[in-house]
Amino acid sequence: MSKIDLLQINDPKGELPDSFYKYSIKKEIKYPTLSKNYKSQICIIGAGFTGLSAGLCLAESGFEVIILEANRVGFGASGRNGGQVGSGQRWDQEKIEKHFGFKKAKIFWEISQDAKKEVISRMKLHNIDCDFSPGIINATINRKDTNNLFDEVNNLKKKYQYTKIQKLSSSELSTIIDTELYYGGCLDFGAGHMNPLKFVQGLGTAAKKNNVQIFEKCCVEKIDYGKKNTISISNGYTVVSDYLIIACNGYLGNLEPNISSRVMPINNFILTTEVLGNNLLNSFLNNNYAVADNKFVPNYFRPSPDNRLIFGGGENYTYRFPKDIKTFVRKKMLKVYPQLENTRIDFAWGGTLAVTRNRLPYFAKIQPNVFSASGYSGHGVALSVLAGKIIAELIEGDSKRFNFMNNIPIKPFPGNSNFQWPLLVLGMLWYSLRDRFK
Ligand SMILES: Cc1cc2nc3c(=O)[nH]c(=O)nc-3n(C[C@H](O)[C@H](O)[C@H](O)COP(=O)(O)OP(=O)(O)OC[C@H]3O[C@@H](n4cnc5c(N)ncnc54)[C@H](O)[C@@H]3O)c2cc1C
């Protein structure tokens, strides 16, 4: 395993973090731990959106599937994120067109549209009640960024026939968000937000109903690749499988060096205020929309069904979370909403996501029978769900979408594993400093 184990360093071992989402679920759904050696056609490491979605799709097609989760289903980013089911990729379409040409840009766009559809259709198919609500506002922090965003909106309407989006002038925006921070924005009705822990638990329940064997508190320590892969768990048992899917994202450590050289963990933080009452919350954020701004380290926020503000913002580039996450995120929240100075903060937590050098996801064929998708770079709620499906399609014999994503050039971070993290830290600090001078 990695020298510093992100699976344990910031959270109580084998438990979900103490987040608002944990508080909001009626009942924690628990799974057993593996207590014998096991053989399966498919073994998946990691029970987040990527792993559960892949497992569910493959089980629906008749494969035997086992999922091994080091902690709990939804322990990773999937059970603790901002819940924003965004459109597109991390790059805007104009940038993708410049880089890859229009034909490929169209495929990137279709994939991102399919990703949102997959999330919604899973909710409907399995009756997952996860408080989904449509509408994300992308808010910009200066005139230049607003003009660029408006160009992107025009482009999406004209070339991609995407009509579920509208521009918001500064005065229109201020009728929805009562802050001086933003200059303009757009409202995307085709995107939305949800409680991610409820959704990931729903995926787990659906997978179980489809005979996926899910085991918690099973940390994979070693993989021996072969025609049959041997996966060794910390409690001494092994799983032998024909296919292996590595779905560990930011929590991978050094389990698979090919992936960890290209996919780097970073930490991001969220708080939830006390219950504010409908009128008070509406006075500074109305219509139940979620908001994400375009800072290099974005602020993202939304109302909860019980009228709290869920506010995410701030990253850190050390392995450990800050000691006082409430204070850390509150500072960012007060820059957007100084009127919340006297508001109590009820919950604050952190999570680890994964970024690639160019911020596009890394779909990898590690061996002929070993696949992975990760590094969604903060835009993975919808994409990771589809990524699981795309890996399942590959195993079922349809390689088209996997090959497309696998052809995105994702370079390793410079330096060996000792130097990658410090270099990333320097790079990220530089960009986050630029935010201050925008
Ligand atoms: C604070 C935060 C806010 C975010 N907000 C948003 C947002 O609003 N919108 C958006 O699109 N994206 C957001 N993201 C990103 C998004 O959550 C992720 O891209 C997505 O959840 C990745 O899912 P995953 O299944 O690939 O990884 P994860 O959910 O991280 O799952 C990986 C799992 O693998 C397990 N694992 C790792 N190693 C082992 C091992 N050796 N053995 C067994 N199990 C192992 C872990 O325990 C974990 O459960 C956010 C992320 C964070 C952290």
Short mmCIF file of N, CA and C in Angstrom, two decimals, residues 291-395:
data_model
loop_
_atom_site.label_atom_id
_atom_site.label_comp_id
_atom_site.label_asym_id
_atom_site.label_seq_id
_atom_site.Cartn_x
_atom_site.Cartn_y
_atom_site.Cartn_z
N VAL A 291 -25.23 26.23 -7.18
CA VAL A 291 -24.34 27.23 -7.79
C VAL A 291 -22.92 26.70 -7.76
N ALA A 292 -22.19 26.94 -8.85
CA ALA A 292 -20.74 26.68 -8.83
C ALA A 292 -20.09 27.88 -9.49
N ASP A 293 -19.04 28.43 -8.87
CA ASP A 293 -18.40 29.57 -9.54
C ASP A 293 -17.17 29.11 -10.29
N ASN A 294 -16.51 30.04 -10.98
CA ASN A 294 -15.43 29.62 -11.86
C ASN A 294 -14.05 29.97 -11.33
N LYS A 295 -13.92 30.06 -10.01
CA LYS A 295 -12.58 30.22 -9.45
C LYS A 295 -11.78 28.96 -9.74
N PHE A 296 -10.46 29.06 -9.72
CA PHE A 296 -9.65 27.85 -9.96
C PHE A 296 -9.97 26.80 -8.90
N VAL A 297 -10.10 27.21 -7.67
CA VAL A 297 -10.65 26.34 -6.63
C VAL A 297 -12.08 26.81 -6.41
N PRO A 298 -13.05 26.16 -7.06
CA PRO A 298 -14.40 26.74 -7.08
C PRO A 298 -15.09 26.70 -5.73
N ASN A 299 -15.99 27.67 -5.53
CA ASN A 299 -16.99 27.57 -4.46
C ASN A 299 -18.21 26.92 -5.09
N TYR A 300 -18.85 26.04 -4.37
CA TYR A 300 -20.09 25.44 -4.89
C TYR A 300 -21.05 25.31 -3.73
N PHE A 301 -22.32 25.64 -3.97
CA PHE A 301 -23.26 25.62 -2.85
C PHE A 301 -24.67 25.39 -3.35
N ARG A 302 -25.51 25.01 -2.42
CA ARG A 302 -26.89 24.68 -2.77
C ARG A 302 -27.70 24.56 -1.49
N PRO A 303 -29.02 24.64 -1.60
CA PRO A 303 -29.84 24.45 -0.41
C PRO A 303 -30.03 22.96 -0.14
N SER A 304 -30.25 22.60 1.11
CA SER A 304 -30.62 21.22 1.42
C SER A 304 -32.15 21.16 1.51
N PRO A 305 -32.74 19.98 1.41
CA PRO A 305 -34.20 19.90 1.53
C PRO A 305 -34.71 20.43 2.86
N ASP A 306 -33.90 20.39 3.92
CA ASP A 306 -34.38 20.91 5.20
C ASP A 306 -33.89 22.35 5.45
N ASN A 307 -33.61 23.06 4.32
CA ASN A 307 -33.30 24.50 4.38
C ASN A 307 -32.01 24.87 5.12
N ARG A 308 -31.00 24.15 4.85
CA ARG A 308 -29.66 24.57 5.27
C ARG A 308 -28.93 25.00 4.00
N LEU A 309 -27.78 25.67 4.19
CA LEU A 309 -26.91 25.91 3.05
C LEU A 309 -25.79 24.87 3.10
N ILE A 310 -25.63 24.16 1.99
CA ILE A 310 -24.48 23.23 1.86
C ILE A 310 -23.45 23.98 1.03
N PHE A 311 -22.29 24.24 1.62
CA PHE A 311 -21.30 25.09 0.93
C PHE A 311 -19.96 24.36 0.84
N GLY A 312 -19.49 24.21 -0.37
CA GLY A 312 -18.19 23.56 -0.58
C GLY A 312 -17.19 24.57 -1.09
N GLY A 313 -15.98 24.49 -0.59
CA GLY A 313 -14.95 25.40 -1.09
C GLY A 313 -13.65 25.15 -0.37
N GLY A 314 -12.58 25.36 -1.09
CA GLY A 314 -11.26 25.20 -0.48
C GLY A 314 -10.71 23.81 -0.72
N GLU A 315 -9.45 23.80 -1.06
CA GLU A 315 -8.74 22.52 -1.23
C GLU A 315 -7.50 22.59 -0.38
N ASN A 316 -6.95 21.45 -0.03
CA ASN A 316 -5.58 21.50 0.47
C ASN A 316 -4.77 20.41 -0.20
N TYR A 317 -3.48 20.67 -0.23
CA TYR A 317 -2.61 19.80 -1.02
C TYR A 317 -1.60 19.09 -0.13
N THR A 318 -1.97 18.88 1.11
CA THR A 318 -1.19 17.98 1.94
C THR A 318 -2.05 16.73 2.10
N TYR A 319 -1.48 15.67 2.66
CA TYR A 319 -2.29 14.46 2.79
C TYR A 319 -3.40 14.64 3.81
N ARG A 320 -3.11 15.42 4.84
CA ARG A 320 -4.07 15.53 5.95
C ARG A 320 -5.07 16.65 5.74
N PHE A 321 -6.29 16.43 6.21
CA PHE A 321 -7.29 17.49 6.22
C PHE A 321 -6.87 18.53 7.26
N PRO A 322 -7.30 19.81 7.10
CA PRO A 322 -7.03 20.78 8.16
C PRO A 322 -7.70 20.34 9.46
N LYS A 323 -7.14 20.77 10.58
CA LYS A 323 -7.69 20.35 11.88
C LYS A 323 -9.11 20.88 12.08
N ASP A 324 -9.32 22.14 11.66
CA ASP A 324 -10.63 22.76 11.89
C ASP A 324 -11.28 23.06 10.53
N ILE A 325 -11.98 22.07 10.01
CA ILE A 325 -12.57 22.21 8.66
C ILE A 325 -13.67 23.28 8.67
N LYS A 326 -14.42 23.35 9.77
CA LYS A 326 -15.50 24.35 9.84
C LYS A 326 -14.96 25.75 9.57
N THR A 327 -13.88 26.12 10.29
CA THR A 327 -13.31 27.46 10.14
C THR A 327 -12.74 27.64 8.75
N PHE A 328 -12.09 26.59 8.24
CA PHE A 328 -11.46 26.63 6.92
C PHE A 328 -12.49 26.97 5.83
N VAL A 329 -13.64 26.29 5.84
CA VAL A 329 -14.63 26.51 4.77
C VAL A 329 -15.48 27.75 5.07
N ARG A 330 -15.71 28.01 6.35
CA ARG A 330 -16.55 29.16 6.72
C ARG A 330 -15.99 30.46 6.13
N LYS A 331 -14.64 30.57 6.14
CA LYS A 331 -14.01 31.79 5.58
C LYS A 331 -14.42 31.97 4.13
N LYS A 332 -14.44 30.88 3.37
CA LYS A 332 -14.82 30.97 1.93
C LYS A 332 -16.31 31.33 1.83
N MET A 333 -17.12 30.72 2.70
CA MET A 333 -18.57 30.97 2.66
C MET A 333 -18.86 32.46 2.93
N LEU A 334 -18.12 33.03 3.91
CA LEU A 334 -18.40 34.43 4.28
C LEU A 334 -17.98 35.41 3.19
N LYS A 335 -17.04 34.98 2.32
CA LYS A 335 -16.69 35.86 1.19
C LYS A 335 -17.86 35.96 0.23
N VAL A 336 -18.63 34.86 0.08
CA VAL A 336 -19.80 34.88 -0.80
C VAL A 336 -20.98 35.49 -0.06
N TYR A 337 -21.18 35.09 1.18
CA TYR A 337 -22.35 35.51 1.96
C TYR A 337 -21.92 36.08 3.32
N PRO A 338 -21.45 37.35 3.34
CA PRO A 338 -21.07 37.93 4.64
C PRO A 338 -22.26 37.95 5.60
N GLN A 339 -23.49 37.93 5.05
CA GLN A 339 -24.69 37.98 5.92
C GLN A 339 -24.83 36.73 6.80
N LEU A 340 -23.97 35.70 6.55
CA LEU A 340 -24.07 34.49 7.39
C LEU A 340 -23.08 34.50 8.57
N GLU A 341 -22.52 35.68 8.83
CA GLU A 341 -21.53 35.83 9.91
C GLU A 341 -21.95 35.15 11.21
N ASN A 342 -23.23 35.28 11.57
CA ASN A 342 -23.67 34.75 12.87
C ASN A 342 -24.37 33.40 12.76
N THR A 343 -24.25 32.78 11.62
CA THR A 343 -24.95 31.50 11.42
C THR A 343 -24.11 30.35 11.95
N ARG A 344 -24.76 29.43 12.63
CA ARG A 344 -24.03 28.28 13.20
C ARG A 344 -23.72 27.27 12.08
N ILE A 345 -22.56 26.65 12.20
CA ILE A 345 -22.20 25.60 11.25
C ILE A 345 -22.42 24.25 11.95
N ASP A 346 -23.25 23.41 11.38
CA ASP A 346 -23.57 22.14 12.05
C ASP A 346 -22.66 20.97 11.63
N PHE A 347 -22.25 20.98 10.36
CA PHE A 347 -21.42 19.85 9.88
C PHE A 347 -20.29 20.39 9.02
N ALA A 348 -19.14 19.73 9.04
CA ALA A 348 -18.06 20.06 8.10
C ALA A 348 -17.24 18.80 7.90
N TRP A 349 -16.88 18.55 6.68
CA TRP A 349 -16.13 17.32 6.38
C TRP A 349 -15.26 17.53 5.14
N GLY A 350 -14.35 16.62 4.94
CA GLY A 350 -13.49 16.69 3.76
C GLY A 350 -13.60 15.41 2.97
N GLY A 351 -13.05 15.44 1.77
CA GLY A 351 -13.03 14.24 0.95
C GLY A 351 -11.87 14.31 -0.03
N THR A 352 -11.49 13.17 -0.54
CA THR A 352 -10.36 13.12 -1.47
C THR A 352 -10.88 12.78 -2.87
N LEU A 353 -10.55 13.65 -3.80
CA LEU A 353 -10.89 13.36 -5.19
C LEU A 353 -9.58 13.16 -5.95
N ALA A 354 -9.69 12.97 -7.26
CA ALA A 354 -8.45 12.73 -8.01
C ALA A 354 -8.44 13.58 -9.27
N VAL A 355 -7.26 14.15 -9.54
CA VAL A 355 -7.11 14.97 -10.75
C VAL A 355 -6.05 14.36 -11.66
N THR A 356 -6.19 14.65 -12.95
CA THR A 356 -5.12 14.29 -13.90
C THR A 356 -4.43 15.58 -14.31
N ARG A 357 -3.33 15.46 -15.05
CA ARG A 357 -2.59 16.67 -15.43
C ARG A 357 -3.43 17.60 -16.28
N ASN A 358 -4.20 17.04 -17.23
CA ASN A 358 -4.98 17.93 -18.09
C ASN A 358 -6.45 18.03 -17.66
N ARG A 359 -6.80 17.41 -16.52
CA ARG A 359 -8.16 17.47 -15.94
C ARG A 359 -9.21 16.73 -16.78
N LEU A 360 -8.78 15.84 -17.68
CA LEU A 360 -9.73 14.94 -18.34
C LEU A 360 -9.55 13.56 -17.71
N PRO A 361 -10.61 12.74 -17.68
CA PRO A 361 -10.49 11.48 -16.92
C PRO A 361 -9.55 10.46 -17.56
N TYR A 362 -9.05 9.57 -16.72
CA TYR A 362 -8.10 8.56 -17.19
C TYR A 362 -8.79 7.20 -17.25
N PHE A 363 -9.10 6.75 -18.45
CA PHE A 363 -9.64 5.41 -18.68
C PHE A 363 -8.46 4.54 -19.09
N ALA A 364 -8.22 3.46 -18.36
CA ALA A 364 -6.98 2.71 -18.60
C ALA A 364 -7.24 1.22 -18.79
N LYS A 365 -6.47 0.65 -19.73
CA LYS A 365 -6.42 -0.82 -19.87
C LYS A 365 -5.08 -1.22 -19.29
N ILE A 366 -5.08 -1.69 -18.05
CA ILE A 366 -3.83 -1.97 -17.35
C ILE A 366 -3.23 -3.29 -17.85
N GLN A 367 -4.10 -4.24 -18.09
CA GLN A 367 -3.75 -5.56 -18.64
C GLN A 367 -4.91 -5.90 -19.60
N PRO A 368 -4.78 -6.94 -20.42
CA PRO A 368 -5.89 -7.24 -21.33
C PRO A 368 -7.21 -7.48 -20.58
N ASN A 369 -7.14 -7.89 -19.31
CA ASN A 369 -8.36 -8.16 -18.56
C ASN A 369 -8.49 -7.31 -17.28
N VAL A 370 -7.78 -6.17 -17.28
CA VAL A 370 -7.82 -5.27 -16.10
C VAL A 370 -8.05 -3.83 -16.56
N PHE A 371 -9.12 -3.23 -16.06
CA PHE A 371 -9.51 -1.90 -16.54
C PHE A 371 -9.73 -0.94 -15.36
N SER A 372 -9.70 0.34 -15.69
CA SER A 372 -9.89 1.33 -14.64
C SER A 372 -10.40 2.65 -15.24
N ALA A 373 -11.13 3.41 -14.44
CA ALA A 373 -11.47 4.79 -14.82
C ALA A 373 -11.41 5.63 -13.55
N SER A 374 -10.76 6.79 -13.64
CA SER A 374 -10.63 7.67 -12.46
C SER A 374 -10.10 9.03 -12.92
N GLY A 375 -9.80 9.90 -11.94
CA GLY A 375 -9.22 11.22 -12.27
C GLY A 375 -10.23 12.14 -12.93
N TYR A 376 -11.47 12.13 -12.43
CA TYR A 376 -12.53 12.95 -13.05
C TYR A 376 -12.34 14.44 -12.71
N SER A 377 -11.38 14.73 -11.90
CA SER A 377 -10.95 16.11 -11.64
C SER A 377 -12.07 17.04 -11.16
N GLY A 378 -12.86 16.53 -10.22
CA GLY A 378 -13.90 17.36 -9.60
C GLY A 378 -15.19 17.41 -10.40
N HIS A 379 -15.26 16.65 -11.49
CA HIS A 379 -16.46 16.68 -12.34
C HIS A 379 -16.95 15.25 -12.55
N GLY A 380 -16.93 14.47 -11.47
CA GLY A 380 -17.11 13.04 -11.66
C GLY A 380 -18.45 12.46 -11.25
N VAL A 381 -19.35 13.28 -10.68
CA VAL A 381 -20.58 12.66 -10.18
C VAL A 381 -21.30 11.93 -11.31
N ALA A 382 -21.54 12.63 -12.42
CA ALA A 382 -22.22 11.95 -13.53
C ALA A 382 -21.24 11.07 -14.31
N LEU A 383 -20.03 11.61 -14.57
CA LEU A 383 -19.11 10.87 -15.44
C LEU A 383 -18.69 9.53 -14.85
N SER A 384 -18.53 9.46 -13.52
CA SER A 384 -18.08 8.19 -12.94
C SER A 384 -19.15 7.11 -13.08
N VAL A 385 -20.42 7.53 -13.00
CA VAL A 385 -21.51 6.56 -13.14
C VAL A 385 -21.49 6.00 -14.57
N LEU A 386 -21.30 6.90 -15.54
CA LEU A 386 -21.23 6.41 -16.93
C LEU A 386 -19.94 5.62 -17.16
N ALA A 387 -18.84 6.04 -16.51
CA ALA A 387 -17.57 5.33 -16.70
C ALA A 387 -17.71 3.85 -16.34
N GLY A 388 -18.43 3.58 -15.24
CA GLY A 388 -18.66 2.19 -14.86
C GLY A 388 -19.39 1.45 -15.96
N LYS A 389 -20.38 2.10 -16.55
CA LYS A 389 -21.14 1.47 -17.64
C LYS A 389 -20.25 1.25 -18.86
N ILE A 390 -19.38 2.22 -19.14
CA ILE A 390 -18.51 2.10 -20.32
C ILE A 390 -17.52 0.93 -20.15
N ILE A 391 -17.03 0.73 -18.93
CA ILE A 391 -16.14 -0.42 -18.70
C ILE A 391 -16.93 -1.72 -18.86
N ALA A 392 -18.17 -1.72 -18.37
CA ALA A 392 -19.01 -2.92 -18.52
C ALA A 392 -19.23 -3.22 -20.01
N GLU A 393 -19.49 -2.18 -20.80
CA GLU A 393 -19.69 -2.37 -22.25
C GLU A 393 -18.46 -3.03 -22.86
N LEU A 394 -17.29 -2.58 -22.44
CA LEU A 394 -16.03 -3.13 -22.98
C LEU A 394 -15.95 -4.63 -22.71
N ILE A 395 -16.24 -5.00 -21.46
CA ILE A 395 -16.15 -6.43 -21.08
C ILE A 395 -17.21 -7.23 -21.84
#
